[in-house]
């Protein structure tokens, strides 16, 4: 709880300055270059691609199609986030496609997360075997197009977003929610640890 409270205060503070910067920018948003538009992202997603908080996802090197769909869904409100919704709402489709392309071309950062111990990895692989995560996320969990890369994503973020799919708090992909509901919470914990360490 403490961590969550701290995080929401942290985001609140950062978001306040981001929104202020967007509102008072001398250059109108439409006239900003791509570099201007992505400037604000690094306040949370990191200057060097390493997110500033463990519950913020890594977006550097993520699949472009997937990044675009998330920005679109944040703007539509299909994926709810008090933080990302106002940010994505400032963009039109062309901006989102260019931003998605821009981040997908950056190198995936090494978050330095440990490999899962053998028993945890075994549990995760067994869960994958019965649900078939790799059928969509591909053999090395590298993703493709609109399916996200999971390998090396932040562990706390993975755990949080899988829990959000499960409760449908993240409701933008009902199919993923059904799969997460069909997976036990112990298996999901093992998967988060395993995927983070890949
Ligand atoms: C104030 C902090 C903050 C800023 C600034 C910010 N983000 Fe985010 N972003 C987040 C958080 C937190 C999440 C996770 C939301 C959730 O799942 O609840 C997120 C999620 C995302 C996701 C979804 C990634 C995934 O793996 O599903 C994308 C894409 C994204 N942000 C892109 C951007 C872009 C592009 C910018 C700049 C235009 C930006 N963000 C600026 C905090 C921020
Ligand atoms: C039928 C194809 C399919 C299967 C099977 C599948 N996924 Fe997914 N998964 C997707 C798609 C598509 C998305 C993107 C959803 C969206 O656009 O928000 C996704 C999103 C995710 C995300 C969110 C990543 C992020 O950056 O926010 C996680 C975590 C995830 N899947 C984990 C899993 C795990 C673990 C399994 C196996 C237990 C699994 N998925 C099985 C297709 C699949």
PDB file of N, CA and C and ligand atoms in Angstrom, residues 62 66 69-70 131-133 136-137 146-148 150 153 157-158 161-162 165 170 172-173 176 179-180 191, ligand 2:
ATOM      1  N   UNK A  62      10.050  -1.985 -27.786  1.00  0.00           N
ATOM      2  CA  UNK A  62       8.780  -2.741 -27.791  1.00  0.00           C
ATOM      3  C   UNK A  62       8.235  -2.749 -29.226  1.00  0.00           C
ATOM      4  N   UNK A  66       2.090  -2.894 -31.264  1.00  0.00           N
ATOM      5  CA  UNK A  66       1.586  -2.969 -29.892  1.00  0.00           C
ATOM      6  C   UNK A  66       1.591  -1.587 -29.231  1.00  0.00           C
ATOM      7  N   UNK A  69      -1.277   0.541 -30.520  1.00  0.00           N
ATOM      8  CA  UNK A  69      -2.600   0.138 -29.999  1.00  0.00           C
ATOM      9  C   UNK A  69      -2.790   0.619 -28.560  1.00  0.00           C
ATOM     10  N   UNK A  70      -1.721   0.591 -27.766  1.00  0.00           N
ATOM     11  CA  UNK A  70      -1.861   1.039 -26.374  1.00  0.00           C
ATOM     12  C   UNK A  70      -2.164   2.536 -26.314  1.00  0.00           C
ATOM     13  N   UNK A 131      -1.263 -23.175 -21.366  1.00  0.00           N
ATOM     14  CA  UNK A 131      -2.014 -22.034 -21.938  1.00  0.00           C
ATOM     15  C   UNK A 131      -1.525 -21.676 -23.339  1.00  0.00           C
ATOM     16  N   UNK A 132      -0.243 -21.911 -23.574  1.00  0.00           N
ATOM     17  CA  UNK A 132       0.298 -21.602 -24.903  1.00  0.00           C
ATOM     18  C   UNK A 132       0.607 -20.133 -25.119  1.00  0.00           C
ATOM     19  N   UNK A 133       1.229 -19.501 -24.109  1.00  0.00           N
ATOM     20  CA  UNK A 133       1.613 -18.086 -24.243  1.00  0.00           C
ATOM     21  C   UNK A 133       2.499 -17.886 -25.477  1.00  0.00           C
ATOM     22  N   UNK A 136       1.402 -17.090 -29.140  1.00  0.00           N
ATOM     23  CA  UNK A 136       1.202 -15.697 -29.591  1.00  0.00           C
ATOM     24  C   UNK A 136       2.437 -14.828 -29.334  1.00  0.00           C
ATOM     25  N   UNK A 137       3.043 -14.974 -28.146  1.00  0.00           N
ATOM     26  CA  UNK A 137       4.176 -14.093 -27.784  1.00  0.00           C
ATOM     27  C   UNK A 137       5.497 -14.569 -28.385  1.00  0.00           C
ATOM     28  N   UNK A 146       1.493  -6.579 -33.238  1.00  0.00           N
ATOM     29  CA  UNK A 146       0.617  -6.085 -32.167  1.00  0.00           C
ATOM     30  C   UNK A 146       0.691  -6.947 -30.904  1.00  0.00           C
ATOM     31  N   UNK A 147       1.533  -7.983 -30.908  1.00  0.00           N
ATOM     32  CA  UNK A 147       1.725  -8.813 -29.708  1.00  0.00           C
ATOM     33  C   UNK A 147       3.007  -8.342 -29.007  1.00  0.00           C
ATOM     34  N   UNK A 148       2.910  -7.959 -27.728  1.00  0.00           N
ATOM     35  CA  UNK A 148       4.068  -7.355 -27.080  1.00  0.00           C
ATOM     36  C   UNK A 148       5.191  -8.325 -26.733  1.00  0.00           C
ATOM     37  N   UNK A 150       7.584  -9.692 -24.006  1.00  0.00           N
ATOM     38  CA  UNK A 150       7.480  -9.831 -22.549  1.00  0.00           C
ATOM     39  C   UNK A 150       8.844 -10.097 -21.934  1.00  0.00           C
ATOM     40  N   UNK A 153      10.824  -7.595 -19.549  1.00  0.00           N
ATOM     41  CA  UNK A 153       9.956  -6.486 -19.092  1.00  0.00           C
ATOM     42  C   UNK A 153      10.038  -6.439 -17.563  1.00  0.00           C
ATOM     43  N   UNK A 157       5.836  -4.509 -13.036  1.00  0.00           N
ATOM     44  CA  UNK A 157       4.863  -4.090 -14.046  1.00  0.00           C
ATOM     45  C   UNK A 157       4.123  -5.296 -14.614  1.00  0.00           C
ATOM     46  N   UNK A 158       4.870  -6.365 -14.947  1.00  0.00           N
ATOM     47  CA  UNK A 158       4.228  -7.570 -15.507  1.00  0.00           C
ATOM     48  C   UNK A 158       3.179  -8.106 -14.533  1.00  0.00           C
ATOM     49  N   UNK A 161       0.142  -5.696 -14.449  1.00  0.00           N
ATOM     50  CA  UNK A 161      -0.725  -5.644 -15.629  1.00  0.00           C
ATOM     51  C   UNK A 161      -1.466  -6.971 -15.830  1.00  0.00           C
ATOM     52  N   UNK A 162      -0.834  -8.100 -15.439  1.00  0.00           N
ATOM     53  CA  UNK A 162      -1.541  -9.389 -15.529  1.00  0.00           C
ATOM     54  C   UNK A 162      -2.688  -9.427 -14.514  1.00  0.00           C
ATOM     55  N   UNK A 165      -5.449  -7.360 -15.994  1.00  0.00           N
ATOM     56  CA  UNK A 165      -6.208  -8.108 -17.015  1.00  0.00           C
ATOM     57  C   UNK A 165      -7.212  -9.021 -16.305  1.00  0.00           C
ATOM     58  N   UNK A 170      -7.784  -3.725 -16.590  1.00  0.00           N
ATOM     59  CA  UNK A 170      -7.263  -3.496 -17.938  1.00  0.00           C
ATOM     60  C   UNK A 170      -8.188  -4.244 -18.874  1.00  0.00           C
ATOM     61  N   UNK A 172      -8.792  -3.646 -22.252  1.00  0.00           N
ATOM     62  CA  UNK A 172      -8.671  -3.394 -23.696  1.00  0.00           C
ATOM     63  C   UNK A 172      -8.443  -4.652 -24.522  1.00  0.00           C
ATOM     64  N   UNK A 173      -8.235  -5.800 -23.862  1.00  0.00           N
ATOM     65  CA  UNK A 173      -8.118  -7.032 -24.628  1.00  0.00           C
ATOM     66  C   UNK A 173      -8.786  -8.169 -23.853  1.00  0.00           C
ATOM     67  N   UNK A 176      -7.056 -11.610 -23.580  1.00  0.00           N
ATOM     68  CA  UNK A 176      -5.968 -11.728 -22.593  1.00  0.00           C
ATOM     69  C   UNK A 176      -6.554 -11.841 -21.186  1.00  0.00           C
ATOM     70  N   UNK A 179      -7.620 -15.398 -20.625  1.00  0.00           N
ATOM     71  CA  UNK A 179      -6.464 -16.276 -20.405  1.00  0.00           C
ATOM     72  C   UNK A 179      -5.894 -16.104 -18.990  1.00  0.00           C
ATOM     73  N   UNK A 180      -5.837 -14.867 -18.519  1.00  0.00           N
ATOM     74  CA  UNK A 180      -5.287 -14.609 -17.185  1.00  0.00           C
ATOM     75  C   UNK A 180      -6.210 -15.157 -16.093  1.00  0.00           C
ATOM     76  N   UNK A 191       5.230 -16.736 -13.667  1.00  0.00           N
ATOM     77  CA  UNK A 191       5.432 -16.208 -15.023  1.00  0.00           C
ATOM     78  C   UNK A 191       6.070 -14.813 -14.987  1.00  0.00           C
TER      79      UNK A 191
HETATM   80  C1  LIG B   2      -4.088 -15.695 -28.349  1.00  0.00           C
HETATM   81  C2  LIG B   2      -2.832 -14.975 -28.260  1.00  0.00           C
HETATM   82  C3  LIG B   2      -2.223 -14.772 -26.866  1.00  0.00           C
HETATM   83  C4  LIG B   2      -1.943 -15.731 -25.919  1.00  0.00           C
HETATM   84  C5  LIG B   2      -2.187 -17.232 -25.977  1.00  0.00           C
HETATM   85  C6  LIG B   2      -1.328 -15.013 -24.797  1.00  0.00           C
HETATM   86  N1  LIG B   2      -1.247 -13.683 -25.083  1.00  0.00           N
HETATM   87 FE1  LIG B   2      -0.552 -12.242 -23.837  1.00  0.00          FE
HETATM   88  N2  LIG B   2      -1.105 -10.811 -25.177  1.00  0.00           N
HETATM   89  C7  LIG B   2      -1.634 -11.049 -26.430  1.00  0.00           C
HETATM   90  C8  LIG B   2      -1.921  -9.786 -27.067  1.00  0.00           C
HETATM   91  C9  LIG B   2      -2.511  -9.575 -28.458  1.00  0.00           C
HETATM   92  C10 LIG B   2      -1.559  -8.773 -26.137  1.00  0.00           C
HETATM   93  C11 LIG B   2      -1.728  -7.263 -26.323  1.00  0.00           C
HETATM   94  C12 LIG B   2      -3.050  -6.839 -25.736  1.00  0.00           C
HETATM   95  C13 LIG B   2      -3.286  -5.360 -25.882  1.00  0.00           C
HETATM   96  O1  LIG B   2      -3.300  -4.877 -27.022  1.00  0.00           O
HETATM   97  O2  LIG B   2      -3.439  -4.697 -24.870  1.00  0.00           O
HETATM   98  C14 LIG B   2      -1.046  -9.461 -24.967  1.00  0.00           C
HETATM   99  C15 LIG B   2      -0.579  -8.801 -23.833  1.00  0.00           C
HETATM  100  C16 LIG B   2       0.059  -9.433 -22.783  1.00  0.00           C
HETATM  101  C17 LIG B   2       0.695  -8.755 -21.675  1.00  0.00           C
HETATM  102  C18 LIG B   2       0.807  -7.246 -21.485  1.00  0.00           C
HETATM  103  C19 LIG B   2       2.218  -6.790 -21.837  1.00  0.00           C
HETATM  104  C20 LIG B   2       2.436  -5.332 -21.552  1.00  0.00           C
HETATM  105  O3  LIG B   2       3.497  -4.814 -21.961  1.00  0.00           O
HETATM  106  O4  LIG B   2       1.581  -4.694 -20.949  1.00  0.00           O
HETATM  107  C21 LIG B   2       1.186  -9.719 -20.837  1.00  0.00           C
HETATM  108  C22 LIG B   2       1.955  -9.514 -19.546  1.00  0.00           C
HETATM  109  C23 LIG B   2       0.860 -10.992 -21.431  1.00  0.00           C
HETATM  110  N3  LIG B   2       0.159 -10.803 -22.610  1.00  0.00           N
HETATM  111  C24 LIG B   2       1.194 -12.224 -20.872  1.00  0.00           C
HETATM  112  C25 LIG B   2       0.768 -13.446 -21.389  1.00  0.00           C
HETATM  113  C26 LIG B   2       1.012 -14.710 -20.728  1.00  0.00           C
HETATM  114  C27 LIG B   2       1.819 -14.883 -19.434  1.00  0.00           C
HETATM  115  C28 LIG B   2       0.391 -15.676 -21.468  1.00  0.00           C
HETATM  116  C29 LIG B   2       0.270 -17.148 -21.175  1.00  0.00           C
HETATM  117  C30 LIG B   2      -0.209 -17.510 -19.833  1.00  0.00           C
HETATM  118  C31 LIG B   2      -0.207 -14.989 -22.627  1.00  0.00           C
HETATM  119  N4  LIG B   2       0.037 -13.644 -22.525  1.00  0.00           N
HETATM  120  C32 LIG B   2      -0.905 -15.623 -23.632  1.00  0.00           C
HETATM  121  C33 LIG B   2      -1.857 -12.278 -26.988  1.00  0.00           C
HETATM  122  C34 LIG B   2      -1.780 -13.489 -26.324  1.00  0.00           C
END
